[in-house]
Every structure is written in C-alpha cells, then in structure tokens.
Tab-separated table of C-alpha atoms and ligand atoms in Angstrom:
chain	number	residue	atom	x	y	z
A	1042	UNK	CA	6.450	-12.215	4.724
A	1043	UNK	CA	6.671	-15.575	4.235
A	1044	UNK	CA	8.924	-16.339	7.083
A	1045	UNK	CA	6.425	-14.524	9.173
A	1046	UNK	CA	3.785	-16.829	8.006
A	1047	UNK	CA	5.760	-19.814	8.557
A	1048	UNK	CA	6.579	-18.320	12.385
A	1049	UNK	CA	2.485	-17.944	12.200
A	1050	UNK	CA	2.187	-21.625	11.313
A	1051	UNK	CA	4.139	-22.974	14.043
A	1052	UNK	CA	2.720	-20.765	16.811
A	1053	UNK	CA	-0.866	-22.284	15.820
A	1054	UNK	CA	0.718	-26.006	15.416
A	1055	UNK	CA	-0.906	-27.131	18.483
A	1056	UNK	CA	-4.275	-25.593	17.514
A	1057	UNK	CA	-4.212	-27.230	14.033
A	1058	UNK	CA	-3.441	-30.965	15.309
A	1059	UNK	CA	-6.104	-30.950	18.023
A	1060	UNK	CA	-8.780	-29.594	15.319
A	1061	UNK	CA	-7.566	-32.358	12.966
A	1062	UNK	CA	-7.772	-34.749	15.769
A	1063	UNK	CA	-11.338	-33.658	16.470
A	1064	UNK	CA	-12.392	-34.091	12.858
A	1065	UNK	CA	-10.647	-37.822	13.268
A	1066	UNK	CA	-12.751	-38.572	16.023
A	1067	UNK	CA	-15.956	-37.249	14.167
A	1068	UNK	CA	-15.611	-38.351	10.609
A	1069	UNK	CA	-18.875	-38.557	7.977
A	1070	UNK	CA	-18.281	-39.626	4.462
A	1071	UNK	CA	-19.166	-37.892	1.473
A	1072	UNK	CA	-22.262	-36.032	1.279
A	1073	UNK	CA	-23.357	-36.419	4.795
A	1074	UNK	CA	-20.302	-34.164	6.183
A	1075	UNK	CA	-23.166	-31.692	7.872
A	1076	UNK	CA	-21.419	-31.622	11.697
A	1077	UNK	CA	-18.064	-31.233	9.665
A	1078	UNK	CA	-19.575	-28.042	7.603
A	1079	UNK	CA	-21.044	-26.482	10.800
A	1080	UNK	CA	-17.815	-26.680	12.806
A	1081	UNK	CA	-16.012	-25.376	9.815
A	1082	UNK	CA	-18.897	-22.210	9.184
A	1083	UNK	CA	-18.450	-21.408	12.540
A	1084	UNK	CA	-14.426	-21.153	12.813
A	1085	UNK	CA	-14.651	-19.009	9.887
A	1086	UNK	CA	-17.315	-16.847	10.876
A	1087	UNK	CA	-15.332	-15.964	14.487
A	1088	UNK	CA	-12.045	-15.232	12.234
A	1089	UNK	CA	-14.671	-12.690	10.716
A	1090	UNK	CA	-14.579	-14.246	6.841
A	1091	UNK	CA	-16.735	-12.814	4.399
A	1092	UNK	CA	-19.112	-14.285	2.003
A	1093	UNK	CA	-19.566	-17.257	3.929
A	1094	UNK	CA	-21.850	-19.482	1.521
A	1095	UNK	CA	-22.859	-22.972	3.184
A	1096	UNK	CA	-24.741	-26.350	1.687
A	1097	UNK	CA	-23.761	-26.983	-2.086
A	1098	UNK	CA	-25.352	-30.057	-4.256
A	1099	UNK	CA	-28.428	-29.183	-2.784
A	1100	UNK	CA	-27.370	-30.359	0.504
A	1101	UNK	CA	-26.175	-28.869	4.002
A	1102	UNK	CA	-22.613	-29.679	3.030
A	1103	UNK	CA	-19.261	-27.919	2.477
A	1104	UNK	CA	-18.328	-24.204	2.746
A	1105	UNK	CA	-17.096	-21.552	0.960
A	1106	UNK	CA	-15.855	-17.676	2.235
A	1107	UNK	CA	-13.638	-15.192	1.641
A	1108	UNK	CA	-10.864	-13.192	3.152
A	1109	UNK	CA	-10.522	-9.773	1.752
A	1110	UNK	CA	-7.404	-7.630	1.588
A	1111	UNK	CA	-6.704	-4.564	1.481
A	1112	UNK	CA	-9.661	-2.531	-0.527
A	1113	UNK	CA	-9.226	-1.501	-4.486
A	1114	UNK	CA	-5.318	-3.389	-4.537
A	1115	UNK	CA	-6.719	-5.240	-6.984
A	1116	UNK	CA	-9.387	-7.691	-8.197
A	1117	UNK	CA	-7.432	-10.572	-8.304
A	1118	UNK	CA	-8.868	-14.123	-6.345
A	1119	UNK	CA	-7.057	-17.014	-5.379
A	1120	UNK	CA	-8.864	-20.487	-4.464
A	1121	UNK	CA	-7.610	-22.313	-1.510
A	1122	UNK	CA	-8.666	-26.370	-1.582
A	1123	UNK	CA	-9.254	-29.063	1.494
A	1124	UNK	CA	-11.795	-31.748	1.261
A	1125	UNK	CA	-13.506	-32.995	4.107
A	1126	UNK	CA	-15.117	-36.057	3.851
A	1127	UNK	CA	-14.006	-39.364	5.555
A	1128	UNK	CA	-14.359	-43.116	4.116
A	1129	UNK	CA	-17.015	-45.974	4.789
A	1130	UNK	CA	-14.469	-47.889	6.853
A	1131	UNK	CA	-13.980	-48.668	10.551
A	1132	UNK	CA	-10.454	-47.325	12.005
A	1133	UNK	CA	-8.853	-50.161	13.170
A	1134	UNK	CA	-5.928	-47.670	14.536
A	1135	UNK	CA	-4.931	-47.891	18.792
A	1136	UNK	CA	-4.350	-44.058	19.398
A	1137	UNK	CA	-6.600	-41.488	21.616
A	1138	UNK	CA	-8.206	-39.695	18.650
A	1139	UNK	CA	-9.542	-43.104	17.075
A	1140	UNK	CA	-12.792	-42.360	15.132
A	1141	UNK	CA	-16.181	-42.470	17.343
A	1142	UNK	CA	-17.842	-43.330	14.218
A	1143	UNK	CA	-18.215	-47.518	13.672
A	1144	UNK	CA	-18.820	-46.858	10.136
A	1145	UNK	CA	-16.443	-43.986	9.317
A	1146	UNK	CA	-12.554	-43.176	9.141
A	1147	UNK	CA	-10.774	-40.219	7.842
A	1148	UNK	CA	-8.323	-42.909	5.563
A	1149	UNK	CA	-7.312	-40.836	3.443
A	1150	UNK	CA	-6.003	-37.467	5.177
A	1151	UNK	CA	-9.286	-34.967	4.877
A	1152	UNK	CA	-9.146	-34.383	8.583
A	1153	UNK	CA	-5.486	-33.033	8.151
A	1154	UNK	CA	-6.464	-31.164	4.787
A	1155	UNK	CA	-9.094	-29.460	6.912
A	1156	UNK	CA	-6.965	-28.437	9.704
A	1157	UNK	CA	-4.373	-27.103	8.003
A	1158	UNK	CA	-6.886	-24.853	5.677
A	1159	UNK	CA	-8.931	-23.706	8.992
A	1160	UNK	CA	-5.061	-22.690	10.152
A	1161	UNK	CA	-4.332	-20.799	6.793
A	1162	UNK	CA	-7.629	-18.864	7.242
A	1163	UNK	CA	-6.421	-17.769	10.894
A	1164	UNK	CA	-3.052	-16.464	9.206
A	1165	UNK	CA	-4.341	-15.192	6.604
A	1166	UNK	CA	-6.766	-13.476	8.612
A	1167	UNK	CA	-3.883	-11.780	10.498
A	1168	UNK	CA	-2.250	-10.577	7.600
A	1169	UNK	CA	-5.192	-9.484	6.139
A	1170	UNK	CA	-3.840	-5.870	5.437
A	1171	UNK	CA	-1.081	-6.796	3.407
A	1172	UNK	CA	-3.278	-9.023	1.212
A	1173	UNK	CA	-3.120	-7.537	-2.322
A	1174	UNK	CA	-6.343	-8.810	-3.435
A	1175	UNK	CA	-8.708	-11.730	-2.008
A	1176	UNK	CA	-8.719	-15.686	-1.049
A	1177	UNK	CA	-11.384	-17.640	-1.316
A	1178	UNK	CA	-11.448	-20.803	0.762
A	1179	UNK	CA	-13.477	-23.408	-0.416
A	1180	UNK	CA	-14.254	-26.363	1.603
A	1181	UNK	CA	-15.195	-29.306	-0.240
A	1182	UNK	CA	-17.078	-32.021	0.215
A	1183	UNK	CA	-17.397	-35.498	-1.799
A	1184	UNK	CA	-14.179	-35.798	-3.257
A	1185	UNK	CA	-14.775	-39.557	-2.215
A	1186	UNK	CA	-18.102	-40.340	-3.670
A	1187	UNK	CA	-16.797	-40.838	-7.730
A	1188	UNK	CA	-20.102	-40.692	-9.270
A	1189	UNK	CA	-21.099	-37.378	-7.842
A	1190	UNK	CA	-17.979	-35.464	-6.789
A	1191	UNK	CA	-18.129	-32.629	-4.353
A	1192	UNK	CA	-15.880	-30.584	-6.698
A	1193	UNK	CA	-18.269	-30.396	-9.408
A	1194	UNK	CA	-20.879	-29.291	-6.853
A	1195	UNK	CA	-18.857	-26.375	-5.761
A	1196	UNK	CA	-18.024	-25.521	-9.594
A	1197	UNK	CA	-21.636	-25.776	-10.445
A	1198	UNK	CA	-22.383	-23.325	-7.275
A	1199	UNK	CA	-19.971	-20.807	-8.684
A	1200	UNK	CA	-17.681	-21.588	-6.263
A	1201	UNK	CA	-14.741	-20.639	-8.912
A	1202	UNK	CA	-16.241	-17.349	-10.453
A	1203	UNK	CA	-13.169	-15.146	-10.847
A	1204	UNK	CA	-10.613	-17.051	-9.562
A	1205	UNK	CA	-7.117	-16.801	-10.956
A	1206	UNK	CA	-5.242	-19.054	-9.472
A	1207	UNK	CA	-6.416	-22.682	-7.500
A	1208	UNK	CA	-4.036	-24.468	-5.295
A	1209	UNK	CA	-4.146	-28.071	-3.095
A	1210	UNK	CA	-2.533	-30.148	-0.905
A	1211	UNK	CA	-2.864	-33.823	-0.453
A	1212	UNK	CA	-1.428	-35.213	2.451
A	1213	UNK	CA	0.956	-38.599	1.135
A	1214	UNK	CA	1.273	-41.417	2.958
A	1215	UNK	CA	3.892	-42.817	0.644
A	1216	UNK	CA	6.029	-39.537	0.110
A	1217	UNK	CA	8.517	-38.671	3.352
A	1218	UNK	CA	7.585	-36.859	5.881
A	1219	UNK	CA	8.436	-33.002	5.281
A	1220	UNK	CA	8.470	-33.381	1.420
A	1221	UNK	CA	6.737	-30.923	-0.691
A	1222	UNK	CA	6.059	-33.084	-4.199
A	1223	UNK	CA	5.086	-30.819	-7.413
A	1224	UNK	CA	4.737	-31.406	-10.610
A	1225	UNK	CA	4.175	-29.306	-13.620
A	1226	UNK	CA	1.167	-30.498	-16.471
A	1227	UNK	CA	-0.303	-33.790	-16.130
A	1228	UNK	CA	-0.379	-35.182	-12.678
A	1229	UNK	CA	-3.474	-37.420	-11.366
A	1230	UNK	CA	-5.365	-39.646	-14.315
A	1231	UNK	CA	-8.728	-39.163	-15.634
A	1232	UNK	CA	-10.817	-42.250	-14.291
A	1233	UNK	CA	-13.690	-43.628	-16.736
A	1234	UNK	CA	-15.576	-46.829	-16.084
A	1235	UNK	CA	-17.053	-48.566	-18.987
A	1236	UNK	CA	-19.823	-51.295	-19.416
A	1237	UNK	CA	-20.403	-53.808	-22.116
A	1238	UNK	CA	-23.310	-56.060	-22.640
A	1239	UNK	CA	-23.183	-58.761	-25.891
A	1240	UNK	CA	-26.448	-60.636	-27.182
A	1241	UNK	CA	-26.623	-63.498	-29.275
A	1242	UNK	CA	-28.858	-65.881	-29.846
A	1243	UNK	CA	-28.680	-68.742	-27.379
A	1244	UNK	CA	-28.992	-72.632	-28.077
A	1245	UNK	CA	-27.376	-76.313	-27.024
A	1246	UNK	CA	-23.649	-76.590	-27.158
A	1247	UNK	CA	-23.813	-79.369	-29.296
A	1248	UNK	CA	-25.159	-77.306	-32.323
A	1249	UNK	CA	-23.526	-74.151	-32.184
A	1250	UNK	CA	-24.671	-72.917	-36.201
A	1251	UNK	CA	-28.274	-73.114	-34.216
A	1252	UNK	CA	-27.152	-70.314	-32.115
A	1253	UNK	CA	-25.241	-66.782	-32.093
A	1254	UNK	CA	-22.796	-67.473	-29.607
A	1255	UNK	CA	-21.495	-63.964	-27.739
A	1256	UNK	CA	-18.692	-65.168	-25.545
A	1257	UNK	CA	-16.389	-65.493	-29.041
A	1258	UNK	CA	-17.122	-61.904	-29.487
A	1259	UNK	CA	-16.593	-61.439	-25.789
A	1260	UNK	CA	-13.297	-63.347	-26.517
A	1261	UNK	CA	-12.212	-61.364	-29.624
A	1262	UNK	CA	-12.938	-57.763	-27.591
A	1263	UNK	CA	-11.011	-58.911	-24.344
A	1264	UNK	CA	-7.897	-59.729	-27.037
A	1265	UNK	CA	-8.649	-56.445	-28.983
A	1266	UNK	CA	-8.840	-54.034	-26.445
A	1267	UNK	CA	-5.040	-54.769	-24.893
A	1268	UNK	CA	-4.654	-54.283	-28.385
A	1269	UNK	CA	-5.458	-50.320	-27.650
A	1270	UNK	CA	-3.024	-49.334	-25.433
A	1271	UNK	CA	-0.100	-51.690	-27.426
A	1272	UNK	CA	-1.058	-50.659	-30.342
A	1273	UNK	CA	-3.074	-47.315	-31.126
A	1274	UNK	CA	-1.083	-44.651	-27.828
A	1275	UNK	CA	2.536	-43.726	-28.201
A	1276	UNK	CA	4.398	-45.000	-25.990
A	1277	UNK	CA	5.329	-41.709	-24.676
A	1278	UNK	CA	1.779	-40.999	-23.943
A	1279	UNK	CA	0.578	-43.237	-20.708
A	1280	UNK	CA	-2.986	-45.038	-20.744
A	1281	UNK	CA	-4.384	-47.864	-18.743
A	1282	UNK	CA	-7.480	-50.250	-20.420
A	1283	UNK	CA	-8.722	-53.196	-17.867
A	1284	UNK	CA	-11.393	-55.789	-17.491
A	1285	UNK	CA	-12.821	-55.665	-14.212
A	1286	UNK	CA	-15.282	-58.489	-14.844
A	1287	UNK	CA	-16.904	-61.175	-17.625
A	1288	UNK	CA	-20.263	-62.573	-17.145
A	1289	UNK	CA	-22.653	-64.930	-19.290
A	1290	UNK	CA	-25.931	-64.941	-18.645
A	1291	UNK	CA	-26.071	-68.657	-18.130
A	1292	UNK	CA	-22.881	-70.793	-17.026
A	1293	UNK	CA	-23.826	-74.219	-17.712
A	1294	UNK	CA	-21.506	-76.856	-19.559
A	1295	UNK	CA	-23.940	-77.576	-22.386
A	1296	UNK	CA	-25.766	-74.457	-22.920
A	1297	UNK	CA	-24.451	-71.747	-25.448
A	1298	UNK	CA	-25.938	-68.227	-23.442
A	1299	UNK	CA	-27.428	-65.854	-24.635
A	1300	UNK	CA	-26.117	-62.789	-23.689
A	1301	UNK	CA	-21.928	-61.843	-22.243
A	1302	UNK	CA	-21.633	-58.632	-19.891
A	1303	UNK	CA	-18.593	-56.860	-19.164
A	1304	UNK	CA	-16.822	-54.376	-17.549
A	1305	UNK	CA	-14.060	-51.775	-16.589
A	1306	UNK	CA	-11.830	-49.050	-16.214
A	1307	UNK	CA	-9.178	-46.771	-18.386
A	1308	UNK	CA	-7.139	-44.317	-17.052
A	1309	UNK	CA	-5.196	-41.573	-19.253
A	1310	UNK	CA	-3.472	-37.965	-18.617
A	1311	UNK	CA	-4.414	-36.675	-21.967
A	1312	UNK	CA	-7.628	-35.707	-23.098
A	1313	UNK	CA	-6.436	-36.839	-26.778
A	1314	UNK	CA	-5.856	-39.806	-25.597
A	1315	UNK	CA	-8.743	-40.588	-23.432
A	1316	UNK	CA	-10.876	-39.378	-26.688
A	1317	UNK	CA	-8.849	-42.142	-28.532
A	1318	UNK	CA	-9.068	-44.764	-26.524
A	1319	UNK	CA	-12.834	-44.138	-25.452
A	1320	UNK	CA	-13.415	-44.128	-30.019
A	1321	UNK	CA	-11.150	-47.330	-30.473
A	1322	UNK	CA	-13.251	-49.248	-27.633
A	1323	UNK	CA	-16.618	-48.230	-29.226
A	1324	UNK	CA	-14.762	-49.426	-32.750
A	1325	UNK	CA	-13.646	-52.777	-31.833
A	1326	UNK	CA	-17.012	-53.571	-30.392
A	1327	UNK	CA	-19.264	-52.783	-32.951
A	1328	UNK	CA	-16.394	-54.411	-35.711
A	1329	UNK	CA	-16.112	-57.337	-33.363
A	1330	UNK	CA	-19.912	-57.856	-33.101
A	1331	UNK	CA	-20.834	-57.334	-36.706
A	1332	UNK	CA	-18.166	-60.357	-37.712
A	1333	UNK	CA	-19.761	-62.497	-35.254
A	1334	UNK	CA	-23.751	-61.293	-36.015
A	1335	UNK	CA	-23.798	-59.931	-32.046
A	1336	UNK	CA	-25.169	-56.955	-31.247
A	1337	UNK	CA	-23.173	-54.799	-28.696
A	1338	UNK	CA	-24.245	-52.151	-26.125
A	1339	UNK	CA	-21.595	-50.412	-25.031
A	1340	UNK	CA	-21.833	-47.223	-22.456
A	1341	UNK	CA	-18.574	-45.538	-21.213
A	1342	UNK	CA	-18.491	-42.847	-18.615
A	1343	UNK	CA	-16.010	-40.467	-17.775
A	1344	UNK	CA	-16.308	-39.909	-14.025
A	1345	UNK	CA	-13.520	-37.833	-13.289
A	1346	UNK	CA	-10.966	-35.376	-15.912
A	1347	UNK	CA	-7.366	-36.044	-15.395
A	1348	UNK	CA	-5.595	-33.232	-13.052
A	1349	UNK	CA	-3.653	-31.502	-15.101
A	1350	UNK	CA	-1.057	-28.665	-13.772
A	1351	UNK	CA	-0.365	-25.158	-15.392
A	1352	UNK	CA	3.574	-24.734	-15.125
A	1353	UNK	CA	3.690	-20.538	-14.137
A	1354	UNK	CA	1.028	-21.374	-10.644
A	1355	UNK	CA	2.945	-24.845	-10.388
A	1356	UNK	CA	6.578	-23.017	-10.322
A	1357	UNK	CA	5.526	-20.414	-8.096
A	1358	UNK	CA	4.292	-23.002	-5.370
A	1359	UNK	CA	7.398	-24.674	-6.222
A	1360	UNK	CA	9.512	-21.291	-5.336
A	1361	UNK	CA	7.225	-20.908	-2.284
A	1362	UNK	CA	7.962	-24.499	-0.502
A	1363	UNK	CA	11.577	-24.141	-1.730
A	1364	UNK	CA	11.698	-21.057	0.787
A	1365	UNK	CA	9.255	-22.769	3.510
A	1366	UNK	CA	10.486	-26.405	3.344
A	1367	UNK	CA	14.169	-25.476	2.389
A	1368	UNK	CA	15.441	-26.845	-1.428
A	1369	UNK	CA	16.485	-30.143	-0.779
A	1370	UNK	CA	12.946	-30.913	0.778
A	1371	UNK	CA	11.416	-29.799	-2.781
A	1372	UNK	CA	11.066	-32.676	-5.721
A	1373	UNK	CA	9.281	-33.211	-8.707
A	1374	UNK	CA	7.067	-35.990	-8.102
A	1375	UNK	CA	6.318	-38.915	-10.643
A	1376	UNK	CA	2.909	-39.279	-12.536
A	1377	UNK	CA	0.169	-41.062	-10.320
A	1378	UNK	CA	-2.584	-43.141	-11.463
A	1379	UNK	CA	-4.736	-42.182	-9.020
A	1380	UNK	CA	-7.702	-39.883	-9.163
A	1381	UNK	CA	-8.680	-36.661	-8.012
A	1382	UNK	CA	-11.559	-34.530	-7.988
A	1383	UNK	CA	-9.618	-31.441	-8.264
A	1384	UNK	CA	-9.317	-31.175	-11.536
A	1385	UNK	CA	-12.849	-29.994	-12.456
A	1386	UNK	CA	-10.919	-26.695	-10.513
A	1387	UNK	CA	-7.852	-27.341	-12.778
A	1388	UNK	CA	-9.812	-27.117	-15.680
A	1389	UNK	CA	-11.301	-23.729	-14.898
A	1390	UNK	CA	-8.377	-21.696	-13.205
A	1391	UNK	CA	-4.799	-22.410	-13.824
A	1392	UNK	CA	-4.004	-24.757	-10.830
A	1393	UNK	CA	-1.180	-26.246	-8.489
A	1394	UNK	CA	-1.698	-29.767	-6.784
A	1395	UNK	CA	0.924	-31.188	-4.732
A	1396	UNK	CA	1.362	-33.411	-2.285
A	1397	UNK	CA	2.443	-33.047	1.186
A	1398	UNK	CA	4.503	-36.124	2.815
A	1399	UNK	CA	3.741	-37.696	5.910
A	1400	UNK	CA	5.319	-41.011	6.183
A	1401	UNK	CA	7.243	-42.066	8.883
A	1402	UNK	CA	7.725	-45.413	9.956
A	1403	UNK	CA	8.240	-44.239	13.506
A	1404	UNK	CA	5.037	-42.855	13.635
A	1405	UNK	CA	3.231	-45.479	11.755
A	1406	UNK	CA	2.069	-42.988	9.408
A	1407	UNK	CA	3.374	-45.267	6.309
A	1408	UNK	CA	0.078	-46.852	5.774
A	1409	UNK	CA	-1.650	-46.943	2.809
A	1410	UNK	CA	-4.721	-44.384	1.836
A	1411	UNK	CA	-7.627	-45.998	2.166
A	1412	UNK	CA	-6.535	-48.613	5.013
A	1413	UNK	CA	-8.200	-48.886	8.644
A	1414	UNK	CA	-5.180	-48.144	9.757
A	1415	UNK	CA	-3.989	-44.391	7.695
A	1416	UNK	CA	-2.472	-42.526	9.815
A	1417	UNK	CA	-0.539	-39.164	9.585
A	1418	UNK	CA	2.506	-37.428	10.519
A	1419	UNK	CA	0.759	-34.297	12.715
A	1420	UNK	CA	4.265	-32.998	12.957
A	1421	UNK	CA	4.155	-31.763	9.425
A	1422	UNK	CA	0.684	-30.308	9.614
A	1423	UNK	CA	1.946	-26.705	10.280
A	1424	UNK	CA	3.784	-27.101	6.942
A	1425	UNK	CA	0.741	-27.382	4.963
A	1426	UNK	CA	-1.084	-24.406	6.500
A	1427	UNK	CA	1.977	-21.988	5.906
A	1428	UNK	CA	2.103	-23.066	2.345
A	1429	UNK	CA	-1.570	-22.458	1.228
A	1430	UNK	CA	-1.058	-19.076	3.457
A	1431	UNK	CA	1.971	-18.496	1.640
A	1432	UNK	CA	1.319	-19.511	-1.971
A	1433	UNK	CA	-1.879	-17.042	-1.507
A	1434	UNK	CA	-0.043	-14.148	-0.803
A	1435	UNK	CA	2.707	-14.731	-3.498
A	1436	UNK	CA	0.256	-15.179	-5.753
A	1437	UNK	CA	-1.295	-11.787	-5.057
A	1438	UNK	CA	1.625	-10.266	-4.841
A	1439	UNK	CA	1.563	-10.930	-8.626
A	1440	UNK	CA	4.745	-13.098	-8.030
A	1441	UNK	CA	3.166	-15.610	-11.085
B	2173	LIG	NI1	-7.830	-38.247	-0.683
C-alpha cells in the first residue's frame, strides 16, 4: 500500500505545486487566513470529506474534516497537521508565483504544508476503503501569531477529541532536499517571555544614601540570572535565559532614576526545567531586591510548551519514510531551539513532528525561514503528501 500511495503522490505532483503556488500568490497572516480557509473547505468538500467544521477562535479561519474508512474496523483517529498562515513581510523573491499581497509572504513554508495535506486528503480519499479506521485533517491557522496560537484554538474547539495518534511536517530550509528528519522525545523548545520592572526611590547622583537606586539591583539580576543556566540545570539538560532589553526610567548623567525595566526570553525542552528556571528567576529577584530595599514586579509567560515526541508514533513515521524516502534519506535530526505551536497537539495525543528538507542551492531554496526571499524545493512536495497519507494508514493498520 504504501508504494501505491507514493505512485498516488507523484501522479498528483503537478496538482500539489500549482495549489501551493496559488496559496504563494495569495498569502494572509495569522488570523485573517479567511480566502485560504474557503479554498481549503471547498477542496475538501468536492473530495466528499465528512465533518467538515470551519472558523475556530471565534473567527472564519482554519478547517477541520474527516475521512472515514471502512465502517465498524475500528474507532481509532489519526490527526493530520498543516498550518496555513503566511508572515507580515513583502516577498522580495523574482519567480512567477511571487506573492500579490504587499504586506504578506508565505516565509516560512505554510503554502507547501497546505498543498501537500490538500494532496494527502485526495489519496486518502481514494483509498478510502482500505482505511481501518478514520483521519482527521485539521487545518490550522495562527501558528505564527505567538501570543494567540492557532493550535490552541483548534484544541480548545475539540479539534483533538479522540485522536490517537498526531503527525506534522515542516518544510526545512536548512535540511537537504529529500531528507526526512525525526526525532524521538524532545524536539522544538518551549518559548516564554518574561518582564521585569524595579522601583526605587529616585534622587541626585551626588547623594546616592538620599535615594534607592534600582539599576544595582538591575545589575546584580542581569549577573544572577546567567547564573541559572551555569549554575542551577545539568548540563545534560539544555536551557536558554536572555536579556532582550534594560531601561531606566530617566537616563540623565546626574540623576539616580527611579524605576529599571527589563526584559526577555528562556527557552527549555523540559518541563522540569522550565519550572526551575521560571522559580530561580522569581527567587533571585525578590532576594536581589530585598538586599537592595527595591521592590520587584516580575511577570513571566509561557507562550508556547516545548514539542515533545512520543518514541512508538515517532518510530513508526520513521519506518514509514525509511520505505518512501529510501534509508539513507532517513536521519535523526538535532534538537532545535525554535518554536512550534504543535505541541499543544503533542501534549494531548502521542505525536510525530519532523521535518521535511528542501534546500537546494540550485533552486535557491536555501534561504532562511522567515526571509523575503524563502523559497522551496516544489520537487519534494509529493514527498510530504505520501508520507502524511502513508503514516495515516500505518497507523491504522495498528502498525504502532
Ligand atoms: Ni513555520
């Protein structure tokens, strides 16, 4: 079966790059993906999916819908991922399918994520009968936006009741082109964002017991908090703690200010370690400010849970590209620091992300995400539709 789905893959190849190319032309960024959403609805209502639901957040974006197998083989539900939203950017790209859209680029892939989902659903579609259970596709938008990611949305619409398994693809710009990148438990870090503000007492700089001065505590919790990291993680475990900015609320030669503000981001795999670090930040502030008679507000947020892969679903969809792609085509990919908005599905069902290479310096698709000029390899696209296709039927064919 799963060299018929390949042979599936490749006879819709042409289909799948112009309906990629057509969502690079007509890109909208996260949350306002509504001409994306209808184009999708409509593909999937033709291919005759069921329980189409459309507009999640309390919005008219992303889809979800189901294809069902054959009836009573079992219960079992497996959750197909593509996002679909494009960045605030202008494509600054020379090729025919150059975004219409001054203020919008698909830089990061979500067009091809798209197309090669839409492509799945036709194949799985045709093999319909000898689906042992059902796929849900979900179609998500947001994963962009940070503070209010399109994942979370779909979780909170129910998107994942029931669903056993949940696999993605990302499309890499920095992996070769053809190579299927897995890896088993942590993958993509959690991303939190924290916020400090540190009042004293101002006064002149000439008579600094007059005053409560806040940028030594500033000082003292910019030294302590590399301190975290160095000091408090093993050094098997991985965690990043940066300063993104320090402010004082005057910045004049003679003046002592009143108040210091500052800010940043930590990154960790572990949630034992993100707890840790998150306690030993709100520790050395308020020890730092009670030694200097500050007082310190400090507000962290956790804006996205690290992505974290379960080893039987991650193996399988390793077994399944090994057959699709061909073994040598197959590695375990490193830990990434990035960010992803797929793990509030990882942290439901037992999940699979992997990434999907596309660079080629021949085809200029070496870019970085996020730059006006991301391109990607189309030639691989077929690649990525066989393997959700495929990884959905092994999966209901209880091969996990
Ligand atoms: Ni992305």
């Amino acid at each position: 079966m799963i060299g018929k789905i390949k042979e599936l893959a490749k006879k819709y190849e042409k289909e799948i790059i112009e309906t990629r190319r057509r969502f690079h032309q007509n890109p909208e960024t996260s949350w306002k993906e509504v001409e994306t959403t209808k184009y999708i609805a409509e593909t999937l209502k033709k291919l005759g999916c069921e329980n189409i639901k459309v507009g999640f957040g309390g919005t008219q974006c992303g889809v979800t819908a189901e294809i069902v197998g054959k009836p009573g083989a079992n219960e079992k539900c497996v959750a197909l991922r593509a996002d679909i939203d494009a960045l605030p950017l202008k494509d600054e790209k020379d090729v025919p399918y150059k975004s219409q859209n001054e203020n919008a680029t698909h830089a990061c892939g979500h067009d091809a994520h798209t197309a090669m989902l839409l492509a799945a659903a036709r194949i799985l579609t045709d093999i319909k009968a000898d689906l042992k259970g059902k796929v849900r596709l979900l179609f998500q938008p947001a994963e962009e936006h940070g503070v209010n990611p399109g994942a979370k949305a779909l979780v909170d619409g129910g998107a994942m009741e029931g669903v056993d398994a949940v696999f993605g693809i990302h499309v890499m710009s920095t992996t070769p082109s053809g190579e299927f990148w897995y890896r088993v438990g942590p993958f993509m870090a959690a991303a939190d964002g924290w916020e400090l503000t540190i009042s004293g007492k101002g006064g002149h700089g000439s008579t600094p017991e007059t005053a409560i001065d806040p940028t030594i505590a500033a000082g003292q919790i910019i030294g302590a908090f590399q301190s975290i990291v160095a000091r408090e993680v093993s050094a098997k475990d991985t965690a990043v703690v940066s300063i993104g900015g320090v402010k004082t609320s005057s910045f004049v030669f003679n003046i002592i200010p009143e108040r210091a503000e500052m800010n940043g981001s930590v990154r960790t795999f572990r949630p034992e370690v993100q707890d840790h670090v998150e306690e030993a930040m709100k520790r050395i502030v308020d020890g730092v400010c009670a030694g200097t008679r500050c007082r310190g507000e400090f507000k962290y947020s956790r804006f996205l849970p690290a992505t974290i892969n379960e080893e039987k679903t991650t193996l399988l969809a390793k077994s399944v590209a090994e057959e699709l792609f061909g073994a040598a085509k197959v590695k375990e990919s490193p830990l990434n620091m990035g960010s992803e908005d797929f793990s509030y599905y990882s942290r439901i069902a037992p999940s699979a992300f992997a990434y999907l290479g596309t660079a080629s310096a021949e085809k200029k698709s070496d870019m970085p995400h996020h730059s006006p000029k991301f391109d990607v390899d189309e030639s691989v696209l077929f690649m990525g539709a066989a393997m959700h296709a495929a990884f959905a039927w092994s999966c209901l064919e209880g091969k996990k």
